[in-house]
Amino acid sequence: MWFDSGRICLDLAATSVPREGLRDGDGLRLWLAGAGLVPDRTPLARVGPDWAAAFRALRGDVEALVRAELDGADPREPALSRVNALAAGPPPGLCAVRDHEGRLVRELCGGVDCGALLAAVARDAVELLTDPGDRDRLRICAGAGCTRVYLDTSRGRRRRWCSSERCGNRERVARHRRRALAAGAG
């Protein structure tokens, strides 16, 4: 899984491409840890298929709202209502506790709660969609076959790919091959 979209909600939206990343609880566990929604070493035994389904539903709503914004269309009311309802919930609480070596580390207070984690992602989507500066920096990857949406935080606002390492590299390799073929044919 890649986490380079610039926002947690956009990283969630990207979990369905190129293949379903939240098929089950195992995929969701990987995503939650990779996105930084749960501190390292957080036990995620309760995360199961029902949680994955809830995150897939939120993903669909976030995707619909972001695409509507990019298209200059009005957001679909059911999706907006569902995201707003989730965002109104309490986010997960963080506590500082001592690890076995005496250092302070982060832990979730009160354990892992699906609703709280959904609230954190939904709140991120609300913040993204209501911030004019961030909305203006939403981009669709220019990579061949890639449809990921990302937040362009580059200095000149000229970033073309969701990831320079993946889509950008593929584009540079393809451009090199075209030049090599043209040089060989000429």
CSV table of C-alpha atoms in Angstrom, one decimal:
chain,number,residue,atom,x,y,z
A,1,MET,CA,0.0,0.0,0.0
A,2,TRP,CA,1.2,3.5,-0.8
A,3,PHE,CA,0.6,6.5,1.4
A,4,ASP,CA,1.6,9.4,-0.8
A,5,SER,CA,-1.6,11.2,-1.7
A,6,GLY,CA,-1.1,13.9,0.8
A,7,ARG,CA,-4.2,13.3,3.0
A,8,ILE,CA,-5.4,10.2,4.8
A,9,CYS,CA,-8.8,10.4,3.1
A,10,LEU,CA,-7.1,10.4,-0.3
A,11,ASP,CA,-5.0,7.5,0.7
A,12,LEU,CA,-8.2,5.6,1.7
A,13,ALA,CA,-9.7,6.5,-1.7
A,14,ALA,CA,-6.6,5.0,-3.4
A,15,THR,CA,-7.0,1.6,-1.7
A,16,SER,CA,-9.2,0.2,-4.5
A,17,VAL,CA,-6.7,0.8,-7.3
A,18,PRO,CA,-5.1,-1.2,-8.9
A,19,ARG,CA,-6.7,-4.0,-6.8
A,20,GLU,CA,-8.9,-4.1,-3.7
A,21,GLY,CA,-6.7,-3.3,-0.7
A,22,LEU,CA,-9.5,-3.6,1.9
A,23,ARG,CA,-10.8,-6.9,1.0
A,24,ASP,CA,-10.8,-8.1,4.6
A,25,GLY,CA,-9.6,-7.3,8.1
A,26,ASP,CA,-6.0,-8.1,7.3
A,27,GLY,CA,-5.9,-5.5,4.5
A,28,LEU,CA,-7.6,-2.9,6.7
A,29,ARG,CA,-5.1,-3.7,9.5
A,30,LEU,CA,-2.2,-3.0,7.1
A,31,TRP,CA,-3.9,0.2,5.9
A,32,LEU,CA,-4.7,1.5,9.4
A,33,ALA,CA,-1.1,1.0,10.6
A,34,GLY,CA,0.4,2.4,7.3
A,35,ALA,CA,-1.8,5.5,7.4
A,36,GLY,CA,-0.7,6.2,11.0
A,37,LEU,CA,-4.2,6.0,12.4
A,38,VAL,CA,-3.1,3.6,15.0
A,39,PRO,CA,0.2,3.8,16.9
A,40,ASP,CA,2.8,1.1,16.3
A,41,ARG,CA,2.2,-2.2,18.1
A,42,THR,CA,-1.5,-1.5,18.6
A,43,PRO,CA,-3.3,-4.8,18.8
A,44,LEU,CA,-5.9,-4.9,16.0
A,45,ALA,CA,-7.5,-8.3,16.7
A,46,ARG,CA,-11.1,-6.9,16.6
A,47,VAL,CA,-10.6,-5.6,13.0
A,48,GLY,CA,-12.6,-7.8,10.8
A,49,PRO,CA,-14.7,-8.0,7.6
A,50,ASP,CA,-17.4,-5.7,9.1
A,51,TRP,CA,-14.8,-3.0,9.7
A,52,ALA,CA,-13.4,-3.4,6.2
A,53,ALA,CA,-16.9,-3.0,4.8
A,54,ALA,CA,-17.4,0.2,6.8
A,55,PHE,CA,-14.1,1.6,5.5
A,56,ARG,CA,-15.0,0.6,1.9
A,57,ALA,CA,-18.3,2.4,2.2
A,58,LEU,CA,-16.5,5.5,3.5
A,59,ARG,CA,-14.0,5.2,0.7
A,60,GLY,CA,-16.8,5.2,-1.9
A,61,ASP,CA,-18.4,8.3,-0.3
A,62,VAL,CA,-15.0,10.2,-0.1
A,63,GLU,CA,-14.2,9.2,-3.7
A,64,ALA,CA,-17.6,10.5,-4.9
A,65,LEU,CA,-17.2,13.8,-3.1
A,66,VAL,CA,-13.6,14.4,-4.3
A,67,ARG,CA,-14.5,13.5,-7.9
A,68,ALA,CA,-17.5,15.9,-7.8
A,69,GLU,CA,-15.2,18.6,-6.5
A,70,LEU,CA,-12.7,17.9,-9.3
A,71,ASP,CA,-15.5,17.9,-11.9
A,72,GLY,CA,-17.0,21.1,-10.5
A,73,ALA,CA,-20.2,19.3,-9.8
A,74,ASP,CA,-22.4,19.5,-6.7
A,75,PRO,CA,-21.6,16.7,-4.2
A,76,ARG,CA,-24.0,13.8,-4.0
A,77,GLU,CA,-26.2,14.6,-0.9
A,78,PRO,CA,-26.3,11.0,0.4
A,79,ALA,CA,-22.5,10.7,0.3
A,80,LEU,CA,-22.1,14.2,1.9
A,81,SER,CA,-24.6,13.3,4.7
A,82,ARG,CA,-22.9,10.0,5.5
A,83,VAL,CA,-19.4,11.6,5.6
A,84,ASN,CA,-20.7,14.4,7.8
A,85,ALA,CA,-22.4,12.0,10.2
A,86,LEU,CA,-19.1,10.0,10.5
A,87,ALA,CA,-17.0,13.1,10.9
A,88,ALA,CA,-19.2,14.3,13.8
A,89,GLY,CA,-18.2,11.3,15.9
A,90,PRO,CA,-15.3,11.4,18.4
A,91,PRO,CA,-11.9,10.6,17.0
A,92,PRO,CA,-9.6,8.1,18.7
A,93,GLY,CA,-7.9,9.4,21.8
A,94,LEU,CA,-4.2,9.2,22.1
A,95,CYS,CA,-2.4,8.7,25.4
A,96,ALA,CA,1.3,8.8,26.3
A,97,VAL,CA,2.4,5.7,28.1
A,98,ARG,CA,5.8,4.2,29.1
A,99,ASP,CA,7.0,1.2,27.1
A,100,HIS,CA,9.0,-1.7,28.6
A,101,GLU,CA,12.2,0.5,28.3
A,102,GLY,CA,10.7,3.5,30.1
A,103,ARG,CA,10.3,5.7,27.0
A,104,LEU,CA,7.0,7.5,26.3
A,105,VAL,CA,5.1,6.0,23.3
A,106,ARG,CA,1.6,6.7,21.9
A,107,GLU,CA,-1.3,4.4,22.6
A,108,LEU,CA,-5.0,4.6,21.8
A,109,CYS,CA,-6.9,5.5,25.0
A,110,GLY,CA,-9.8,3.1,25.5
A,111,GLY,CA,-8.7,0.7,22.8
A,112,VAL,CA,-9.4,0.5,19.1
A,113,ASP,CA,-12.9,1.6,18.0
A,114,CYS,CA,-14.1,1.4,14.4
A,115,GLY,CA,-16.3,4.4,14.7
A,116,ALA,CA,-13.5,6.6,16.1
A,117,LEU,CA,-11.2,5.6,13.2
A,118,LEU,CA,-13.9,6.2,10.6
A,119,ALA,CA,-14.5,9.6,12.3
A,120,ALA,CA,-10.8,10.5,11.9
A,121,VAL,CA,-10.8,9.7,8.2
A,122,ALA,CA,-14.2,11.4,7.6
A,123,ARG,CA,-13.0,14.5,9.4
A,124,ASP,CA,-10.0,14.6,7.2
A,125,ALA,CA,-12.3,14.5,4.1
A,126,VAL,CA,-14.4,17.4,5.5
A,127,GLU,CA,-11.3,19.4,6.2
A,128,LEU,CA,-10.0,18.8,2.7
A,129,LEU,CA,-13.2,19.6,1.0
A,130,THR,CA,-13.9,22.8,3.0
A,131,ASP,CA,-10.4,24.2,2.7
A,132,PRO,CA,-10.2,26.4,-0.5
A,133,GLY,CA,-6.4,26.1,-0.6
A,134,ASP,CA,-6.4,22.4,-0.4
A,135,ARG,CA,-9.3,22.0,-2.9
A,136,ASP,CA,-7.3,24.0,-5.4
A,137,ARG,CA,-4.4,21.6,-5.0
A,138,LEU,CA,-6.4,18.4,-5.8
A,139,ARG,CA,-5.0,16.7,-8.9
A,140,ILE,CA,-5.6,13.5,-10.8
A,141,CYS,CA,-2.4,11.5,-11.7
A,142,ALA,CA,-1.3,12.0,-15.3
A,143,GLY,CA,0.3,8.5,-15.3
A,144,ALA,CA,-1.0,6.2,-18.0
A,145,GLY,CA,-3.9,4.2,-16.5
A,146,CYS,CA,-3.6,5.8,-13.1
A,147,THR,CA,-6.7,7.5,-11.7
A,148,ARG,CA,-5.4,8.3,-8.2
A,149,VAL,CA,-6.2,11.7,-6.7
A,150,TYR,CA,-3.5,13.5,-4.7
A,151,LEU,CA,-2.8,16.8,-3.1
A,152,ASP,CA,-0.2,18.8,-5.0
A,153,THR,CA,2.1,20.2,-2.4
A,154,SER,CA,5.0,20.8,-4.8
A,155,ARG,CA,6.6,24.3,-4.7
A,156,GLY,CA,5.5,25.3,-8.2
A,157,ARG,CA,2.2,23.4,-8.1
A,158,ARG,CA,3.3,21.5,-11.2
A,159,ARG,CA,3.4,17.9,-9.9
A,160,ARG,CA,2.0,15.6,-12.5
A,161,TRP,CA,2.0,12.2,-10.8
A,162,CYS,CA,0.6,10.7,-7.7
A,163,SER,CA,4.1,9.3,-7.1
A,164,SER,CA,7.3,10.2,-8.8
A,165,GLU,CA,8.7,6.8,-7.8
A,166,ARG,CA,5.8,4.8,-9.4
A,167,CYS,CA,3.8,6.7,-12.1
A,168,GLY,CA,6.5,9.3,-12.7
A,169,ASN,CA,9.2,6.6,-13.2
A,170,ARG,CA,6.9,4.6,-15.5
A,171,GLU,CA,6.4,7.7,-17.6
A,172,ARG,CA,10.1,8.5,-17.8
A,173,VAL,CA,10.9,4.9,-18.8
A,174,ALA,CA,8.2,4.9,-21.5
A,175,ARG,CA,9.5,8.3,-22.8
A,176,HIS,CA,13.1,6.8,-22.9
A,177,ARG,CA,11.8,3.8,-24.8
A,178,ARG,CA,10.0,6.0,-27.3
A,179,ARG,CA,13.1,8.1,-27.9
A,180,ALA,CA,15.3,4.9,-28.3
A,181,LEU,CA,12.8,3.4,-30.8
A,182,ALA,CA,12.6,6.7,-32.7
A,183,ALA,CA,16.4,7.0,-32.8
A,184,GLY,CA,16.7,3.3,-33.9
A,185,ALA,CA,14.1,3.8,-36.6
A,186,GLY,CA,15.6,7.0,-38.0
